[in-house]
CSV table of C-alpha atoms in Angstrom, one decimal:
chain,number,residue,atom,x,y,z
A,1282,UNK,CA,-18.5,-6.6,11.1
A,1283,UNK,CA,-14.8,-6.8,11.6
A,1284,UNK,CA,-12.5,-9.5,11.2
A,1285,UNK,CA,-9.1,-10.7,10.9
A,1286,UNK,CA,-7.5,-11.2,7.7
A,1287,UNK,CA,-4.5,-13.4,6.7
A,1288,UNK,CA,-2.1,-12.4,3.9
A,1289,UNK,CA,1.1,-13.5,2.9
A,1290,UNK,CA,3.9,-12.8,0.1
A,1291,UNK,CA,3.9,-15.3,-3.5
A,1292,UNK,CA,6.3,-17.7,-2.5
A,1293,UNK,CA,5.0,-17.6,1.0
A,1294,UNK,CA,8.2,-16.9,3.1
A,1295,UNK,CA,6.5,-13.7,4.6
A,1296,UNK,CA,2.7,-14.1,6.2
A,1297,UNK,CA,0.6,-11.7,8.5
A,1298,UNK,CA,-2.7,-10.4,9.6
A,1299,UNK,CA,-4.7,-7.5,9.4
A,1300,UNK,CA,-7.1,-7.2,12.1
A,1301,UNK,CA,-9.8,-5.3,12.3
A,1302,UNK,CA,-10.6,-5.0,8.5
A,1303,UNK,CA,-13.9,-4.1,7.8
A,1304,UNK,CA,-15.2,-1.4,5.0
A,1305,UNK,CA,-15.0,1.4,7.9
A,1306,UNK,CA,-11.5,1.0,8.8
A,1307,UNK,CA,-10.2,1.2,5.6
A,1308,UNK,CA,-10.5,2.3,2.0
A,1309,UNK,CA,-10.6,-0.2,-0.8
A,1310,UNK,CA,-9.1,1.9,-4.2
A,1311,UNK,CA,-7.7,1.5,-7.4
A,1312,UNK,CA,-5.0,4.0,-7.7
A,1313,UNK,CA,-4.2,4.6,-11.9
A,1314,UNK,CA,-0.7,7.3,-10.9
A,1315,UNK,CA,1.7,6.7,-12.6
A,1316,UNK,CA,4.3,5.7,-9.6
A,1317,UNK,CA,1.7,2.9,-8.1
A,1318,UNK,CA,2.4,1.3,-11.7
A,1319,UNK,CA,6.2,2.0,-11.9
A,1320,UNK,CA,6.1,0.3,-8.9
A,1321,UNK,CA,4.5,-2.7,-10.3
A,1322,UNK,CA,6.3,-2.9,-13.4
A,1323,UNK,CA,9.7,-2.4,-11.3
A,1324,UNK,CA,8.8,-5.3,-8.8
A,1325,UNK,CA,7.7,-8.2,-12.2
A,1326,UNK,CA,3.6,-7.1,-10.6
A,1327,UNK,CA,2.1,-6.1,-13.8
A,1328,UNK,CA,-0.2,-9.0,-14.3
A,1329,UNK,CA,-1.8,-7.9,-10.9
A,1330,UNK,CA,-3.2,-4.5,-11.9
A,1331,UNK,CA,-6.6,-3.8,-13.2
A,1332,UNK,CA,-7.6,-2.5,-16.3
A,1333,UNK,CA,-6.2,0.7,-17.5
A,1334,UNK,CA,-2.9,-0.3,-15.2
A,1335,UNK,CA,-4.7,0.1,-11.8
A,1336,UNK,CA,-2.9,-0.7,-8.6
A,1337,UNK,CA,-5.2,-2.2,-6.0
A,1338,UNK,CA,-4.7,-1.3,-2.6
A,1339,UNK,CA,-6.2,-1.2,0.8
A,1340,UNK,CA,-5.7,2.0,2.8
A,1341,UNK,CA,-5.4,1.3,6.3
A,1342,UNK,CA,-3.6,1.6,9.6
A,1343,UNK,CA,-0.2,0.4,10.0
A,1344,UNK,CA,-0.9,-0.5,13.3
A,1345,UNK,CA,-3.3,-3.3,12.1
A,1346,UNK,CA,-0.9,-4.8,10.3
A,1347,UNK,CA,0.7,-7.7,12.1
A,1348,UNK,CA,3.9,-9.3,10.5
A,1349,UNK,CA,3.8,-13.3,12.2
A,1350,UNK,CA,6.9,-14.8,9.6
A,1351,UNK,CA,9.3,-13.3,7.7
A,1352,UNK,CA,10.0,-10.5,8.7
A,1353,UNK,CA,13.5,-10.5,7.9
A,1354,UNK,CA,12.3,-10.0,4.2
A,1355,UNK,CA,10.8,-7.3,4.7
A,1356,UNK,CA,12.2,-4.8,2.0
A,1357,UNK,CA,12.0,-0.7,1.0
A,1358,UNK,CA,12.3,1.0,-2.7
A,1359,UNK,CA,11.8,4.3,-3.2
A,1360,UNK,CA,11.1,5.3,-7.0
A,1361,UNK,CA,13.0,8.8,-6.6
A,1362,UNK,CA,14.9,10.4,-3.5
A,1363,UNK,CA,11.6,11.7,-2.1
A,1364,UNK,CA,9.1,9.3,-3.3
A,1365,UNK,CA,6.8,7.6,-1.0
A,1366,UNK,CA,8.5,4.6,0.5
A,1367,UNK,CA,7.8,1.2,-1.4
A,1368,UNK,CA,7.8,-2.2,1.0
A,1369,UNK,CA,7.9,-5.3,-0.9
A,1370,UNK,CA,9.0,-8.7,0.1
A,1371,UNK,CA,12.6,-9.6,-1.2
A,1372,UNK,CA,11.9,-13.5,-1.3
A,1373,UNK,CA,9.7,-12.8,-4.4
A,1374,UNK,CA,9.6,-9.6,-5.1
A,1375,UNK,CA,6.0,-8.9,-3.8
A,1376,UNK,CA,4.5,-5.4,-3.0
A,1377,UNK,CA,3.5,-5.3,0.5
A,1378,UNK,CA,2.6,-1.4,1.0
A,1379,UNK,CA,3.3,2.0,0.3
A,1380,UNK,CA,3.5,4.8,3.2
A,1381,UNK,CA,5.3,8.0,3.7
A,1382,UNK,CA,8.7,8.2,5.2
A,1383,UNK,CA,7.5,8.7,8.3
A,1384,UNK,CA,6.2,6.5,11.3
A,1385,UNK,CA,4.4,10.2,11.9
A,1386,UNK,CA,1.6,9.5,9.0
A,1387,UNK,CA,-0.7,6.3,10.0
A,1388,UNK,CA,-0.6,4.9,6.7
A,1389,UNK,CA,-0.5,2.1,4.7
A,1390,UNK,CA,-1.5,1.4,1.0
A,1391,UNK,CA,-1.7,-2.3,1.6
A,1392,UNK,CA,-1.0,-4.4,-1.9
A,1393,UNK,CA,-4.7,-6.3,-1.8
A,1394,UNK,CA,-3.3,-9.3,-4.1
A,1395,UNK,CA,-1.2,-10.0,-0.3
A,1396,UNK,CA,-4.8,-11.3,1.1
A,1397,UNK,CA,-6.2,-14.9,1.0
A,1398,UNK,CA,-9.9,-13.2,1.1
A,1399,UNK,CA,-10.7,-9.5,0.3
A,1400,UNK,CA,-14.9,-9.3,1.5
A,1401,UNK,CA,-14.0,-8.2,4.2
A,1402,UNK,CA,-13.0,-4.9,2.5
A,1403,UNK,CA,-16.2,-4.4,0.7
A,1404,UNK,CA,-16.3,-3.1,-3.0
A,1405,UNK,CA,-13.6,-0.8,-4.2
A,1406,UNK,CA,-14.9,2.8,-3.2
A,1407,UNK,CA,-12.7,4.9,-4.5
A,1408,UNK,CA,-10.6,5.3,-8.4
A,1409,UNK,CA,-7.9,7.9,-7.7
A,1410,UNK,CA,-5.5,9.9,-10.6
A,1411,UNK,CA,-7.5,8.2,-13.2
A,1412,UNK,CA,-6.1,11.1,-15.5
A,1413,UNK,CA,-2.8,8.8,-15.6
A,1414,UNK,CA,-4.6,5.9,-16.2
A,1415,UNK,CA,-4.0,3.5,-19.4
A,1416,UNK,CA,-6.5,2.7,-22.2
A,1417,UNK,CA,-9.4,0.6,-20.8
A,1418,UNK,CA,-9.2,2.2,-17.5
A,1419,UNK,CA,-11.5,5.1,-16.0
A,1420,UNK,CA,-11.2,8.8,-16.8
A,1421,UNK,CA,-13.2,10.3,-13.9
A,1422,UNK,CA,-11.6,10.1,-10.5
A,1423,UNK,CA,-14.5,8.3,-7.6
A,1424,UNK,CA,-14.5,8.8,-4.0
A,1425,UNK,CA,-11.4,10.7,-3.1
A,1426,UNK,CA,-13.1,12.9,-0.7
A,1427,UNK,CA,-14.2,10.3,1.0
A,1428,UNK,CA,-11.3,8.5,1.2
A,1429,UNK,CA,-9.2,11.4,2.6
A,1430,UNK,CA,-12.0,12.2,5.2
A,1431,UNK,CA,-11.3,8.6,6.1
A,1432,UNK,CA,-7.6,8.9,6.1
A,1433,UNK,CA,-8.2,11.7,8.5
A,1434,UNK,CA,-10.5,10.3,10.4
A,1435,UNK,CA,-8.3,7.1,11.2
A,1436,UNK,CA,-5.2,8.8,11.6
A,1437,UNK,CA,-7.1,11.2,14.5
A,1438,UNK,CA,-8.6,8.1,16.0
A,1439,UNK,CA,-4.7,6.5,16.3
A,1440,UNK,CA,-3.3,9.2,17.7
A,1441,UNK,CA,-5.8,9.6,20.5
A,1442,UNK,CA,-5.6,6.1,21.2
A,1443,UNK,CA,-1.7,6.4,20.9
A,1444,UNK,CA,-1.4,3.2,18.1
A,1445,UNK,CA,-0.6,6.4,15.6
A,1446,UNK,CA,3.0,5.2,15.6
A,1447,UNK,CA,3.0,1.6,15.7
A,1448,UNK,CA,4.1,0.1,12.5
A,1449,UNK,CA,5.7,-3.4,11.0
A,1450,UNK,CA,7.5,-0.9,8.9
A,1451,UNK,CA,9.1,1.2,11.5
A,1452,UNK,CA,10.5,1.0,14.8
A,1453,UNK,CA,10.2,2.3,17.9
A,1454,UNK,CA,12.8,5.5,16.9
A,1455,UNK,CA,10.4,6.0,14.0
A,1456,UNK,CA,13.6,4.8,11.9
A,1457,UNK,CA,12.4,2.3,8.7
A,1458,UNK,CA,13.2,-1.4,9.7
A,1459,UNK,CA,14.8,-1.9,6.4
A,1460,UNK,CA,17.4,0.7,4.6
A,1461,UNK,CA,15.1,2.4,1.4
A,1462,UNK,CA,17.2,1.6,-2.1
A,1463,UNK,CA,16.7,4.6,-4.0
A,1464,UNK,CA,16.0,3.6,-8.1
A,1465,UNK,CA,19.1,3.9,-9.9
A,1466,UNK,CA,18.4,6.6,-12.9
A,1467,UNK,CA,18.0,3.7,-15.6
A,1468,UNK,CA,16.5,1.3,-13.1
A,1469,UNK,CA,13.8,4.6,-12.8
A,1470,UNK,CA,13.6,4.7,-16.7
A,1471,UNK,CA,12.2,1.1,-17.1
A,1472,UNK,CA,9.9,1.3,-14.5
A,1473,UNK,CA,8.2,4.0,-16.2
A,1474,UNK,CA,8.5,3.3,-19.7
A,1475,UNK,CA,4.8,3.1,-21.0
C-alpha cells in the first residue's frame, strides 16, 4: 500500500511530503562510504548514523518529493568539485538528500531521520560499501543488485511518464535551485577525519 509521508528539517522551518512511499517505490539502505558520513560529520549529523557510521537513506524519485514550507532554506554542499551534490536545510543544518548534479538522473538519497514515520518504507533492504564501514558495522555488502535494478526501474518508469525531471532540487532549466558550496580543503579535512 502506498501512502503519503510528512517530513520536515530539526528546527522545523522546512516541511514536505513524499507521496507515494511504499517498499516498491523506493529502496530503504544504509550506506557505510565514506562521503555519506563526511557528510554527516560536516553538517553536526553524527548522532543520526547507525552502527559502524551508517547513513540512512531512502532512495527515491525526486519527483515525489514535495517541498510545502521553507523552501527558501533549501541548501547544496558538495564534499569535492565533483562529488555528488549534498541538500541540507540551512536553518539547522539538516541533511535533506543527496543526487547527482543533474535534473537528468531521477534521484534522491532521501535523509530518513527527515520523516515523522518510516513503515511505510519497510525494513532496510539494502547495506552498501560496507568495506568503509566503522567498527560495529557490517562487512558484507546486502542487496545492491536489487537496489540498482530498482533505481533503473524507477528512473525508466519517470521518464515514460515524463515526471523524470521534476525535482524540489532543480528547476525547470535543470539548473540547482540553490548555488552548490564546494568544501574548502580544511573544511574537506575534518569532515573526513576518522
Amino acid at each position: 500500500m502506498m501512502t503519503t509521508v510528512g517530513f520536515s528539517c530539526s528546527c522545523g522551518a522546512l516541511k514536505g511530503v513524499l507521496h507515494e512511499a511504499s517498499p516498491k517505490t523506493g529502496c530503504h539502505l544504509l550506506c557505510y562510504c565514506k562521503d555519506c558520513r563526511a557528510f554527516a560529520r560536516h553538517m553536526g549529523q553524527m548522532e543520526a548514523l547507525e552502527p559502524g557510521g551508517g547513513s540512512p537513506l531512502v532512495q527515491v524519485l525526486p519527483a515525489r518529493i514535495e517541498i510545502t514550507d521553507g523552501a527558501d532554506q533549501i541548501a547544496c554542499v558538495r564534499l569535492s568539485p565533483k562529488g555528488l551534490h549534498r541538500w541540507y536545510a540551512a536553518c539547522c543544518n539538516t541533511p535533506l538528500a543527496n543526487t547527482v548534479g543533474s535534473s537528468r538522473m531521477p534521484l534522491a538519497g532521501m535523509w530518513r531521520p527527515l520523516f515523522e514515520s518510516t513503515e511505510a518504507f519497510g525494513p532496510v533492504t539494502t547495506h552498501g560499501f560496507t568495506k568503509a564501514a566503522l567498527p560495529g558495522g557490517p562487512r558484507r555488502d546486502k542487496g545492491l543488485g536489487r537496489m540498482f535494478g530498482g533505481l533503473l526501474k524507477r528512473s525508466l518508469a519517470a521518464y515514460l511518464n515524463g515526471t523524470a525531471r521534476r525535482s524540489p532540487f532543480f528547476d525547470a532549466s535543470g539548473a540547482p535551485v540553490a548555488a552548490p558550496v564546494i568544501l574548502a580543503p580544511e573544511q574537506r579535512a575534518a569532515a573526513y577525519a576518522e
